[in-house]
mmCIF file of C-alpha atoms and ligand atoms in Angstrom:
data_model
loop_
_atom_site.group_PDB
_atom_site.id
_atom_site.type_symbol
_atom_site.label_atom_id
_atom_site.label_comp_id
_atom_site.label_asym_id
_atom_site.label_seq_id
_atom_site.Cartn_x
_atom_site.Cartn_y
_atom_site.Cartn_z
ATOM 1 C CA UNK W 23 -3.958 -10.194 7.902
ATOM 2 C CA UNK W 24 -7.193 -8.675 6.636
ATOM 3 C CA UNK W 25 -8.445 -8.815 2.893
ATOM 4 C CA UNK W 26 -9.195 -4.673 1.912
ATOM 5 C CA UNK W 27 -9.419 -4.822 -1.414
ATOM 6 C CA UNK W 28 -10.205 -7.482 -3.999
ATOM 7 C CA UNK W 29 -11.767 -6.212 -7.395
ATOM 8 C CA UNK W 30 -11.128 -6.839 -10.917
ATOM 9 C CA UNK W 31 -10.563 -3.296 -12.939
ATOM 10 C CA UNK W 32 -10.390 -2.906 -16.591
ATOM 11 C CA UNK W 33 -6.768 -2.228 -16.349
ATOM 12 C CA UNK W 34 -4.023 -4.484 -18.167
ATOM 13 C CA UNK W 35 -1.516 -6.210 -14.654
ATOM 14 C CA UNK W 36 1.078 -4.429 -16.026
ATOM 15 C CA UNK W 37 -0.391 -0.915 -16.017
ATOM 16 C CA UNK W 38 -2.108 -1.529 -12.253
ATOM 17 C CA UNK W 39 1.671 -2.680 -11.745
ATOM 18 C CA UNK W 40 3.568 0.340 -13.149
ATOM 19 C CA UNK W 41 0.297 2.864 -11.549
ATOM 20 C CA UNK W 42 1.115 1.296 -7.758
ATOM 21 C CA UNK W 43 4.910 0.933 -8.152
ATOM 22 C CA UNK W 44 7.170 2.921 -10.120
ATOM 23 C CA UNK W 45 7.270 6.538 -9.645
ATOM 24 C CA UNK W 46 4.325 7.172 -11.949
ATOM 25 C CA UNK W 47 1.689 10.080 -12.354
ATOM 26 C CA UNK W 48 -1.268 8.129 -10.584
ATOM 27 C CA UNK W 49 0.782 7.151 -7.313
ATOM 28 C CA UNK W 50 2.039 10.983 -7.501
ATOM 29 C CA UNK W 51 -1.816 12.633 -7.126
ATOM 30 C CA UNK W 52 -3.269 9.825 -5.283
ATOM 31 C CA UNK W 53 -0.171 11.264 -2.164
ATOM 32 C CA UNK W 54 -1.148 14.089 -2.869
ATOM 33 C CA UNK W 55 -5.354 13.490 -2.294
ATOM 34 C CA UNK W 56 -4.034 11.384 0.392
ATOM 35 C CA UNK W 57 -1.625 14.717 1.643
ATOM 36 C CA UNK W 58 0.990 12.681 1.508
ATOM 37 C CA UNK W 59 4.107 14.762 0.932
ATOM 38 C CA UNK W 60 7.863 14.675 0.173
ATOM 39 C CA UNK W 61 7.841 11.679 -1.036
ATOM 40 C CA UNK W 62 11.096 10.120 -2.501
ATOM 41 C CA UNK W 63 11.290 6.563 -4.369
ATOM 42 C CA UNK W 64 14.432 4.506 -4.554
ATOM 43 C CA UNK W 65 14.400 2.001 -7.657
ATOM 44 C CA UNK W 66 13.559 -1.707 -7.858
ATOM 45 C CA UNK W 67 16.767 -3.653 -7.392
ATOM 46 C CA UNK W 68 17.588 -6.784 -7.128
ATOM 47 C CA UNK W 69 19.050 -8.673 -3.845
ATOM 48 C CA UNK W 70 20.808 -12.137 -3.451
ATOM 49 C CA UNK W 71 17.986 -14.101 -3.584
ATOM 50 C CA UNK W 72 16.404 -12.645 -6.654
ATOM 51 C CA UNK W 73 13.824 -10.788 -5.209
ATOM 52 C CA UNK W 74 13.229 -7.286 -6.169
ATOM 53 C CA UNK W 75 13.147 -4.541 -3.275
ATOM 54 C CA UNK W 76 12.724 -0.768 -3.290
ATOM 55 C CA UNK W 77 12.124 1.423 -0.515
ATOM 56 C CA UNK W 78 9.719 4.702 -0.285
ATOM 57 C CA UNK W 79 10.288 7.459 2.430
ATOM 58 C CA UNK W 80 7.505 10.266 2.847
ATOM 59 C CA UNK W 81 5.470 12.017 5.440
ATOM 60 C CA UNK W 82 1.954 11.012 6.034
ATOM 61 C CA UNK W 83 -0.926 13.869 7.046
ATOM 62 C CA UNK W 84 -2.461 12.078 10.607
ATOM 63 C CA UNK W 85 -4.418 15.374 12.187
ATOM 64 C CA UNK W 86 -6.007 13.456 14.845
ATOM 65 C CA UNK W 87 -5.214 15.150 18.515
ATOM 66 C CA UNK W 88 -4.408 12.496 20.027
ATOM 67 C CA UNK W 89 -1.589 11.234 17.651
ATOM 68 C CA UNK W 90 -0.398 14.425 16.184
ATOM 69 C CA UNK W 91 -0.400 16.295 13.047
ATOM 70 C CA UNK W 92 2.272 14.524 10.564
ATOM 71 C CA UNK W 93 4.908 11.889 10.968
ATOM 72 C CA UNK W 94 7.525 10.275 8.623
ATOM 73 C CA UNK W 95 7.546 6.707 7.027
ATOM 74 C CA UNK W 96 9.585 4.312 5.480
ATOM 75 C CA UNK W 97 7.793 1.413 3.436
ATOM 76 C CA UNK W 98 10.134 -0.981 2.356
ATOM 77 C CA UNK W 99 8.550 -2.667 -0.677
ATOM 78 C CA UNK W 100 9.383 -6.530 -1.585
ATOM 79 C CA UNK W 101 8.741 -7.362 -5.681
ATOM 80 C CA UNK W 102 8.711 -11.515 -5.504
ATOM 81 C CA UNK W 103 10.795 -13.434 -7.913
ATOM 82 C CA UNK W 104 7.883 -15.567 -8.197
ATOM 83 C CA UNK W 105 6.127 -12.794 -10.141
ATOM 84 C CA UNK W 106 6.054 -12.955 -14.303
ATOM 85 C CA UNK W 107 5.382 -9.709 -15.882
ATOM 86 C CA UNK W 108 2.235 -9.559 -17.285
ATOM 87 C CA UNK W 109 0.595 -12.090 -15.438
ATOM 88 C CA UNK W 110 1.031 -11.667 -12.153
ATOM 89 C CA UNK W 111 2.869 -9.639 -9.229
ATOM 90 C CA UNK W 112 3.052 -10.246 -5.785
ATOM 91 C CA UNK W 113 4.506 -7.238 -3.600
ATOM 92 C CA UNK W 114 5.167 -7.255 0.080
ATOM 93 C CA UNK W 115 5.545 -3.919 1.514
ATOM 94 C CA UNK W 116 6.406 -3.497 5.103
ATOM 95 C CA UNK W 117 5.257 0.625 6.772
ATOM 96 C CA UNK W 118 6.833 2.363 9.510
ATOM 97 C CA UNK W 119 5.916 4.953 11.132
ATOM 98 C CA UNK W 120 8.202 6.650 12.814
ATOM 99 C CA UNK W 121 7.111 9.783 14.901
ATOM 100 C CA UNK W 122 3.318 8.215 16.636
ATOM 101 C CA UNK W 123 2.993 7.255 19.894
ATOM 102 C CA UNK W 124 4.758 3.469 20.352
ATOM 103 C CA UNK W 125 6.178 3.427 16.565
ATOM 104 C CA UNK W 126 9.143 1.038 17.945
ATOM 105 C CA UNK W 127 6.403 -1.800 18.764
ATOM 106 C CA UNK W 128 4.197 -2.612 15.649
ATOM 107 C CA UNK W 129 4.846 -1.674 11.922
ATOM 108 C CA UNK W 130 1.868 -2.626 8.680
ATOM 109 C CA UNK W 131 2.566 -4.832 6.551
ATOM 110 C CA UNK W 132 0.282 -4.801 3.311
ATOM 111 C CA UNK W 133 0.428 -7.715 0.315
ATOM 112 C CA UNK W 134 -0.482 -6.899 -3.614
ATOM 113 C CA UNK W 135 -1.253 -9.091 -5.269
ATOM 114 C CA UNK W 136 -1.678 -8.250 -9.188
ATOM 115 C CA UNK W 137 -3.244 -11.204 -11.536
ATOM 116 C CA UNK W 138 -3.985 -10.933 -15.086
ATOM 117 C CA UNK W 139 -7.467 -12.138 -16.183
ATOM 118 C CA UNK W 140 -7.007 -11.203 -19.437
ATOM 119 C CA UNK W 141 -5.022 -9.052 -21.524
ATOM 120 C CA UNK W 142 -6.540 -5.905 -20.682
ATOM 121 C CA UNK W 143 -8.275 -6.758 -17.155
ATOM 122 C CA UNK W 144 -6.925 -7.674 -13.433
ATOM 123 C CA UNK W 145 -7.408 -8.242 -10.236
ATOM 124 C CA UNK W 146 -5.989 -6.255 -7.602
ATOM 125 C CA UNK W 147 -6.242 -7.868 -3.771
ATOM 126 C CA UNK W 148 -4.505 -6.305 -0.787
ATOM 127 C CA UNK W 149 -3.709 -8.135 2.449
ATOM 128 C CA UNK W 150 -3.051 -6.445 5.564
ATOM 129 C CA UNK W 151 -2.003 -7.125 9.164
ATOM 130 C CA UNK W 152 -0.296 -5.185 11.859
ATOM 131 C CA UNK W 153 2.737 -6.753 12.812
ATOM 132 C CA UNK W 154 3.899 -6.393 16.398
ATOM 133 C CA UNK W 155 8.154 -6.208 17.434
ATOM 134 C CA UNK W 156 7.360 -6.446 20.955
ATOM 135 C CA UNK W 157 4.361 -7.130 23.123
ATOM 136 C CA UNK W 158 2.813 -4.042 24.207
ATOM 137 C CA UNK W 159 0.041 -3.817 27.066
ATOM 138 C CA UNK W 160 -3.023 -5.390 26.223
ATOM 139 C CA UNK W 161 -5.054 -1.533 26.584
ATOM 140 C CA UNK W 162 -2.336 -0.247 24.365
ATOM 141 C CA UNK W 163 -1.961 -3.328 21.566
ATOM 142 C CA UNK W 164 -6.039 -2.832 21.266
ATOM 143 C CA UNK W 165 -5.433 0.968 20.750
ATOM 144 C CA UNK W 166 -2.898 0.664 18.072
ATOM 145 C CA UNK W 167 -4.499 -1.835 16.549
ATOM 146 C CA UNK W 168 -7.803 0.078 16.162
ATOM 147 C CA UNK W 169 -5.749 2.930 14.990
ATOM 148 C CA UNK W 170 -4.412 0.575 12.737
ATOM 149 C CA UNK W 171 -7.340 -0.754 10.585
ATOM 150 C CA UNK W 172 -9.463 2.286 10.289
ATOM 151 C CA UNK W 173 -6.597 4.541 8.930
ATOM 152 C CA UNK W 174 -5.529 1.725 6.527
ATOM 153 C CA UNK W 175 -9.271 0.989 5.687
ATOM 154 C CA UNK W 176 -10.166 4.845 4.548
ATOM 155 C CA UNK W 177 -6.748 4.421 2.630
ATOM 156 C CA UNK W 178 -7.918 1.506 0.831
ATOM 157 C CA UNK W 179 -11.075 2.893 0.399
ATOM 158 C CA UNK W 180 -9.903 5.813 -1.062
ATOM 159 C CA UNK W 181 -7.024 4.079 -3.253
ATOM 160 C CA UNK W 182 -10.392 1.691 -4.904
ATOM 161 C CA UNK W 183 -12.243 5.202 -5.595
ATOM 162 C CA UNK W 184 -9.448 6.694 -7.623
ATOM 163 C CA UNK W 185 -8.271 4.042 -9.651
ATOM 164 C CA UNK W 186 -12.006 3.118 -10.651
ATOM 165 C CA UNK W 187 -11.515 7.088 -11.873
ATOM 166 C CA UNK W 188 -8.804 6.189 -13.985
ATOM 167 C CA UNK W 189 -9.982 3.036 -14.803
ATOM 168 C CA UNK W 190 -13.015 5.159 -16.364
ATOM 169 C CA UNK W 191 -10.143 7.391 -17.777
ATOM 170 C CA UNK W 192 -7.868 5.177 -19.636
ATOM 171 C CA UNK W 193 -11.246 3.161 -21.134
ATOM 172 C CA UNK W 194 -12.570 6.278 -22.335
ATOM 173 C CA UNK W 195 -13.870 5.747 -26.270
ATOM 174 C CA UNK W 196 -11.948 2.681 -26.623
ATOM 175 C CA UNK W 197 -14.968 1.133 -27.127
ATOM 176 C CA UNK W 198 -14.617 -1.934 -25.673
ATOM 177 C CA UNK W 199 -14.263 -1.048 -21.999
HETATM 178 C C1 LIG C 29 0.626 2.818 2.641
HETATM 179 C C2 LIG C 29 -1.245 2.584 9.971
HETATM 180 C C3 LIG C 29 -0.991 2.553 11.270
HETATM 181 C C4 LIG C 29 -1.198 4.556 11.088
HETATM 182 C C5 LIG C 29 -1.533 5.386 12.146
HETATM 183 C C6 LIG C 29 -0.788 5.117 13.413
HETATM 184 C C7 LIG C 29 -1.444 5.467 14.618
HETATM 185 C C8 LIG C 29 -0.951 4.779 15.647
HETATM 186 C C9 LIG C 29 -2.081 5.044 16.857
HETATM 187 C C10 LIG C 29 -1.700 5.477 17.888
HETATM 188 C C11 LIG C 29 -1.303 6.695 11.795
HETATM 189 C C12 LIG C 29 0.684 4.705 2.789
HETATM 190 C C13 LIG C 29 -1.462 4.627 9.721
HETATM 191 C C14 LIG C 29 -3.113 4.556 9.560
HETATM 192 C C15 LIG C 29 -0.914 5.426 8.539
HETATM 193 C C16 LIG C 29 -1.140 5.449 7.461
HETATM 194 C C17 LIG C 29 -0.329 4.006 6.593
HETATM 195 C C18 LIG C 29 -0.125 3.874 5.025
HETATM 196 C C19 LIG C 29 -1.700 4.463 4.849
HETATM 197 C C20 LIG C 29 -0.181 3.969 18.543
HETATM 198 C C21 LIG C 29 -1.499 5.971 19.177
HETATM 199 C C22 LIG C 29 0.180 5.155 4.694
HETATM 200 C C23 LIG C 29 -0.080 2.063 3.787
HETATM 201 C C24 LIG C 29 -0.175 2.483 4.428
HETATM 202 C C25 LIG C 29 -0.276 1.575 5.622
HETATM 203 C C26 LIG C 29 -0.161 1.390 7.117
HETATM 204 C C27 LIG C 29 -0.822 2.549 7.191
HETATM 205 C C28 LIG C 29 -0.651 3.131 9.235
HETATM 206 O O1 LIG C 29 1.191 3.046 0.818
HETATM 207 O O2 LIG C 29 -2.856 4.798 12.590
#
């Protein structure tokens, strides 16, 4: 896996979880900025093992002549039962892009850690892996990997920027930011 984001924010762990993993105004705005459209969110639900799961559907905008303009995507998220409200959250997210070439060969796995640092601070860490369901021809595999890393890097760079903006807004005038 690759580490795409590793940063302390002046935002409580609780608030960070709510912003990223509920149907929040932050994530809706962020999706808007990224041209991720028609999102549908399903609520978190406990499964038999005690983990919580939810899925999201949306359409991503790609605008790469080689790949296409849009693709529908499904994101299956697991909130592990080891998570502790307000303290520590571990979320795995599998992203399937249904309409890109070779979509039946791969998916992306993102692992999010939100770790409370203090009452008002948390660390956000995101690891990403491109996973193969079946082995493509070498040239195709490097094509998939290359396109995935660059798209993912771009996404998390912008997520970090938007989180910094939100942090500034949240802490404005509180005096102890
Ligand atoms: C999530 C990884 C790969 C995919 C894309 C596939 C190209 C295939 C190229 C070949 C378009 C929001 C990405 C970037 C789409 C966006 C995905 C996002 C950013 C085979 C011709 C969507 C996080 C996420 C994870 C994986 C990203 C895809 O929250 O290059």
